[in-house]
Amino acid sequence: TGYCSAMFAAVGMPWPQQGAAAGQAGAMRRAAEADIRRGCNGPATWTDAAFKSANIDGDGVEDIVLDWREVTCSTGMARPFCGAAMCSADIYISALYPRKGQPEGMLALGLRIQPLNNGNDAVAMGASFASCREAFGKEDCEFLWYWTGTGLARLR
């Protein structure tokens, strides 16, 4: 059904969530919240901006991007997944997560969800000075990551 749902989305038609897909609603959010507790070794707080909802893989089931900049651990280091400039961004994709059992992890200066013209969403991530200068010869940029059907790839 994931393939059919993606094809319907590509032509702008809705694909109703039924059966297993309906049962997965909120599953990626719950997985992200559990990973926060594991990563913080206990309780944590977060802002509403910590979870960005998207349809990255086009299956109609909510995917979640966890922005660790918006998470504060209650014990130990307040932000264990952040460095001097960049923080981790964990991407929970419903088509991939159950098989792999862990999110796609990346580093980002900032992130947002970018709608694509095929009906899916991409994850736009701010990149570091070094990676942008190396790739494009400029000092600031962002990269778009999109779903290829089997994983994430950089669009630009």
PDB file of C-alpha atoms in Angstrom:
ATOM      1  CA  THR A   1       0.000   0.000   0.000  1.00  0.00           C
ATOM      2  CA  GLY A   2       2.969   2.328   0.555  1.00  0.00           C
ATOM      3  CA  TYR A   3       3.772   2.328  -3.162  1.00  0.00           C
ATOM      4  CA  CYS A   4       0.146   2.915  -4.191  1.00  0.00           C
ATOM      5  CA  SER A   5      -0.238   5.674  -1.628  1.00  0.00           C
ATOM      6  CA  ALA A   6       2.903   7.393  -2.926  1.00  0.00           C
ATOM      7  CA  MET A   7       1.680   7.168  -6.509  1.00  0.00           C
ATOM      8  CA  PHE A   8      -1.715   8.614  -5.567  1.00  0.00           C
ATOM      9  CA  ALA A   9       0.059  11.432  -3.702  1.00  0.00           C
ATOM     10  CA  ALA A  10       2.277  12.084  -6.734  1.00  0.00           C
ATOM     11  CA  VAL A  11      -0.800  12.840  -8.850  1.00  0.00           C
ATOM     12  CA  GLY A  12      -2.502  14.805  -6.080  1.00  0.00           C
ATOM     13  CA  MET A  13      -5.154  12.272  -5.094  1.00  0.00           C
ATOM     14  CA  PRO A  14      -5.837  11.237  -1.494  1.00  0.00           C
ATOM     15  CA  TRP A  15      -5.117   7.744  -0.252  1.00  0.00           C
ATOM     16  CA  PRO A  16      -7.225   6.895   2.827  1.00  0.00           C
ATOM     17  CA  GLN A  17      -5.429   5.473   5.853  1.00  0.00           C
ATOM     18  CA  GLN A  18      -6.838   2.024   6.483  1.00  0.00           C
ATOM     19  CA  GLY A  19      -5.802  -1.069   8.389  1.00  0.00           C
ATOM     20  CA  ALA A  20      -2.159  -1.086   9.461  1.00  0.00           C
ATOM     21  CA  ALA A  21      -1.541   2.461   8.239  1.00  0.00           C
ATOM     22  CA  ALA A  22      -4.296   3.822  10.472  1.00  0.00           C
ATOM     23  CA  GLY A  23      -2.783   1.957  13.425  1.00  0.00           C
ATOM     24  CA  GLN A  24       0.592   3.583  12.744  1.00  0.00           C
ATOM     25  CA  ALA A  25      -0.720   7.128  13.251  1.00  0.00           C
ATOM     26  CA  GLY A  26       1.442   8.665  15.960  1.00  0.00           C
ATOM     27  CA  ALA A  27       3.871   5.728  16.011  1.00  0.00           C
ATOM     28  CA  MET A  28       6.820   7.805  14.845  1.00  0.00           C
ATOM     29  CA  ARG A  29       6.100  10.475  17.474  1.00  0.00           C
ATOM     30  CA  ARG A  30       5.982   7.821  20.193  1.00  0.00           C
ATOM     31  CA  ALA A  31       9.280   6.351  18.931  1.00  0.00           C
ATOM     32  CA  ALA A  32      10.891   9.817  18.999  1.00  0.00           C
ATOM     33  CA  GLU A  33       9.654  10.504  22.547  1.00  0.00           C
ATOM     34  CA  ALA A  34      11.031   7.136  23.719  1.00  0.00           C
ATOM     35  CA  ASP A  35      14.388   7.954  22.089  1.00  0.00           C
ATOM     36  CA  ILE A  36      14.470  11.295  23.907  1.00  0.00           C
ATOM     37  CA  ARG A  37      14.086   9.523  27.242  1.00  0.00           C
ATOM     38  CA  ARG A  38      16.819   7.024  26.301  1.00  0.00           C
ATOM     39  CA  GLY A  39      19.135   9.738  24.982  1.00  0.00           C
ATOM     40  CA  CYS A  40      18.649  11.850  28.102  1.00  0.00           C
ATOM     41  CA  ASN A  41      18.931   8.862  30.453  1.00  0.00           C
ATOM     42  CA  GLY A  42      15.656   9.912  32.025  1.00  0.00           C
ATOM     43  CA  PRO A  43      13.157  12.756  31.915  1.00  0.00           C
ATOM     44  CA  ALA A  44      13.344  15.676  29.502  1.00  0.00           C
ATOM     45  CA  THR A  45      11.324  18.653  28.344  1.00  0.00           C
ATOM     46  CA  TRP A  46      10.860  19.941  24.819  1.00  0.00           C
ATOM     47  CA  THR A  47       9.179  22.719  22.924  1.00  0.00           C
ATOM     48  CA  ASP A  48       6.504  22.239  20.279  1.00  0.00           C
ATOM     49  CA  ALA A  49       9.201  22.880  17.655  1.00  0.00           C
ATOM     50  CA  ALA A  50      11.054  19.682  18.670  1.00  0.00           C
ATOM     51  CA  PHE A  51       8.733  17.553  16.518  1.00  0.00           C
ATOM     52  CA  LYS A  52       8.160  18.475  12.905  1.00  0.00           C
ATOM     53  CA  SER A  53       5.419  16.439  11.285  1.00  0.00           C
ATOM     54  CA  ALA A  54       5.810  15.571   7.602  1.00  0.00           C
ATOM     55  CA  ASN A  55       4.901  13.094   4.876  1.00  0.00           C
ATOM     56  CA  ILE A  56       8.416  12.357   3.671  1.00  0.00           C
ATOM     57  CA  ASP A  57       7.865   8.902   2.192  1.00  0.00           C
ATOM     58  CA  GLY A  58       4.428   9.592   0.682  1.00  0.00           C
ATOM     59  CA  ASP A  59       2.628   6.733   2.435  1.00  0.00           C
ATOM     60  CA  GLY A  60       0.152   9.022   4.217  1.00  0.00           C
ATOM     61  CA  VAL A  61       1.457   7.973   7.654  1.00  0.00           C
ATOM     62  CA  GLU A  62       2.973  10.770   9.725  1.00  0.00           C
ATOM     63  CA  ASP A  63       6.770  10.944   9.655  1.00  0.00           C
ATOM     64  CA  ILE A  64       8.565  12.910  12.379  1.00  0.00           C
ATOM     65  CA  VAL A  65      11.732  14.983  12.374  1.00  0.00           C
ATOM     66  CA  LEU A  66      13.125  15.390  15.891  1.00  0.00           C
ATOM     67  CA  ASP A  67      15.112  18.589  16.370  1.00  0.00           C
ATOM     68  CA  TRP A  68      17.394  18.005  19.367  1.00  0.00           C
ATOM     69  CA  ARG A  69      17.963  21.782  19.673  1.00  0.00           C
ATOM     70  CA  GLU A  70      14.491  21.954  21.167  1.00  0.00           C
ATOM     71  CA  VAL A  71      15.056  19.211  23.799  1.00  0.00           C
ATOM     72  CA  THR A  72      16.417  19.804  27.304  1.00  0.00           C
ATOM     73  CA  CYS A  73      17.460  16.811  29.372  1.00  0.00           C
ATOM     74  CA  SER A  74      16.636  17.009  33.081  1.00  0.00           C
ATOM     75  CA  THR A  75      19.717  15.078  34.221  1.00  0.00           C
ATOM     76  CA  GLY A  76      23.324  15.170  33.001  1.00  0.00           C
ATOM     77  CA  MET A  77      24.086  17.416  30.032  1.00  0.00           C
ATOM     78  CA  ALA A  78      21.138  19.604  29.067  1.00  0.00           C
ATOM     79  CA  ARG A  79      21.710  19.115  25.320  1.00  0.00           C
ATOM     80  CA  PRO A  80      23.792  15.953  24.820  1.00  0.00           C
ATOM     81  CA  PHE A  81      23.147  15.822  21.072  1.00  0.00           C
ATOM     82  CA  CYS A  82      24.356  19.344  20.311  1.00  0.00           C
ATOM     83  CA  GLY A  83      27.842  20.605  19.656  1.00  0.00           C
ATOM     84  CA  ALA A  84      29.157  24.151  19.451  1.00  0.00           C
ATOM     85  CA  ALA A  85      27.128  24.966  16.337  1.00  0.00           C
ATOM     86  CA  MET A  86      25.077  22.000  15.136  1.00  0.00           C
ATOM     87  CA  CYS A  87      22.637  19.594  16.749  1.00  0.00           C
ATOM     88  CA  SER A  88      21.369  16.178  15.780  1.00  0.00           C
ATOM     89  CA  ALA A  89      18.214  15.872  13.743  1.00  0.00           C
ATOM     90  CA  ASP A  90      16.623  12.428  13.823  1.00  0.00           C
ATOM     91  CA  ILE A  91      14.243  11.541  10.996  1.00  0.00           C
ATOM     92  CA  TYR A  92      11.617   8.885  11.753  1.00  0.00           C
ATOM     93  CA  ILE A  93      10.237   7.644   8.433  1.00  0.00           C
ATOM     94  CA  SER A  94       7.265   5.291   8.733  1.00  0.00           C
ATOM     95  CA  ALA A  95       8.261   3.227   5.666  1.00  0.00           C
ATOM     96  CA  LEU A  96      11.821   2.734   6.934  1.00  0.00           C
ATOM     97  CA  TYR A  97      11.748   2.813  10.745  1.00  0.00           C
ATOM     98  CA  PRO A  98      10.034  -0.543  11.420  1.00  0.00           C
ATOM     99  CA  ARG A  99      12.654  -2.446   9.370  1.00  0.00           C
ATOM    100  CA  LYS A 100      15.668  -0.486  10.510  1.00  0.00           C
ATOM    101  CA  GLY A 101      14.565   0.109  14.108  1.00  0.00           C
ATOM    102  CA  GLN A 102      16.252   3.501  14.355  1.00  0.00           C
ATOM    103  CA  PRO A 103      15.875   6.929  12.787  1.00  0.00           C
ATOM    104  CA  GLU A 104      18.072   8.479  10.139  1.00  0.00           C
ATOM    105  CA  GLY A 105      20.420  10.761  12.072  1.00  0.00           C
ATOM    106  CA  MET A 106      21.987  13.914  10.661  1.00  0.00           C
ATOM    107  CA  LEU A 107      23.582  17.131  11.917  1.00  0.00           C
ATOM    108  CA  ALA A 108      21.962  20.483  11.218  1.00  0.00           C
ATOM    109  CA  LEU A 109      22.279  24.158  12.067  1.00  0.00           C
ATOM    110  CA  GLY A 110      18.524  24.394  11.737  1.00  0.00           C
ATOM    111  CA  LEU A 111      15.775  22.537   9.965  1.00  0.00           C
ATOM    112  CA  ARG A 112      12.363  22.912   8.437  1.00  0.00           C
ATOM    113  CA  ILE A 113       9.918  20.898   6.343  1.00  0.00           C
ATOM    114  CA  GLN A 114       9.771  21.793   2.651  1.00  0.00           C
ATOM    115  CA  PRO A 115       6.787  20.635   0.527  1.00  0.00           C
ATOM    116  CA  LEU A 116       7.808  19.125  -2.815  1.00  0.00           C
ATOM    117  CA  ASN A 117       5.874  19.270  -6.069  1.00  0.00           C
ATOM    118  CA  ASN A 118       5.230  15.481  -5.965  1.00  0.00           C
ATOM    119  CA  GLY A 119       3.119  15.806  -2.790  1.00  0.00           C
ATOM    120  CA  ASN A 120       5.820  14.537  -0.454  1.00  0.00           C
ATOM    121  CA  ASP A 121       7.860  16.622   1.970  1.00  0.00           C
ATOM    122  CA  ALA A 122      11.614  17.117   2.112  1.00  0.00           C
ATOM    123  CA  VAL A 123      13.684  18.010   5.154  1.00  0.00           C
ATOM    124  CA  ALA A 124      15.633  21.242   4.697  1.00  0.00           C
ATOM    125  CA  MET A 125      18.729  21.370   6.896  1.00  0.00           C
ATOM    126  CA  GLY A 126      21.119  24.214   7.444  1.00  0.00           C
ATOM    127  CA  ALA A 127      24.695  23.123   6.923  1.00  0.00           C
ATOM    128  CA  SER A 128      28.009  24.172   8.407  1.00  0.00           C
ATOM    129  CA  PHE A 129      30.407  26.666   6.911  1.00  0.00           C
ATOM    130  CA  ALA A 130      32.882  23.921   6.020  1.00  0.00           C
ATOM    131  CA  SER A 131      30.410  21.704   4.162  1.00  0.00           C
ATOM    132  CA  CYS A 132      28.850  24.588   2.232  1.00  0.00           C
ATOM    133  CA  ARG A 133      32.163  26.099   1.268  1.00  0.00           C
ATOM    134  CA  GLU A 134      33.424  22.697   0.097  1.00  0.00           C
ATOM    135  CA  ALA A 135      30.281  21.879  -1.880  1.00  0.00           C
ATOM    136  CA  PHE A 136      29.276  25.278  -3.236  1.00  0.00           C
ATOM    137  CA  GLY A 137      31.979  27.802  -2.438  1.00  0.00           C
ATOM    138  CA  LYS A 138      29.648  29.837  -0.240  1.00  0.00           C
ATOM    139  CA  GLU A 139      29.408  30.418   3.474  1.00  0.00           C
ATOM    140  CA  ASP A 140      25.797  29.605   4.232  1.00  0.00           C
ATOM    141  CA  CYS A 141      23.395  27.136   2.692  1.00  0.00           C
ATOM    142  CA  GLU A 142      20.843  24.481   3.348  1.00  0.00           C
ATOM    143  CA  PHE A 143      20.412  21.043   1.878  1.00  0.00           C
ATOM    144  CA  LEU A 144      17.130  19.329   1.006  1.00  0.00           C
ATOM    145  CA  TRP A 145      16.827  15.642   1.826  1.00  0.00           C
ATOM    146  CA  TYR A 146      14.057  13.695   0.066  1.00  0.00           C
ATOM    147  CA  TRP A 147      12.771  10.116   0.025  1.00  0.00           C
ATOM    148  CA  THR A 148      13.964   8.010  -2.933  1.00  0.00           C
ATOM    149  CA  GLY A 149      11.760   5.026  -2.178  1.00  0.00           C
ATOM    150  CA  THR A 150      14.489   3.224  -0.233  1.00  0.00           C
ATOM    151  CA  GLY A 151      16.200   5.990   1.731  1.00  0.00           C
ATOM    152  CA  LEU A 152      17.051   9.671   1.961  1.00  0.00           C
ATOM    153  CA  ALA A 153      19.134  11.490  -0.646  1.00  0.00           C
ATOM    154  CA  ARG A 154      20.296  15.076  -0.941  1.00  0.00           C
ATOM    155  CA  LEU A 155      18.365  17.060  -3.528  1.00  0.00           C
ATOM    156  CA  ARG A 156      20.544  20.167  -3.414  1.00  0.00           C
TER     157      ARG A 156
END
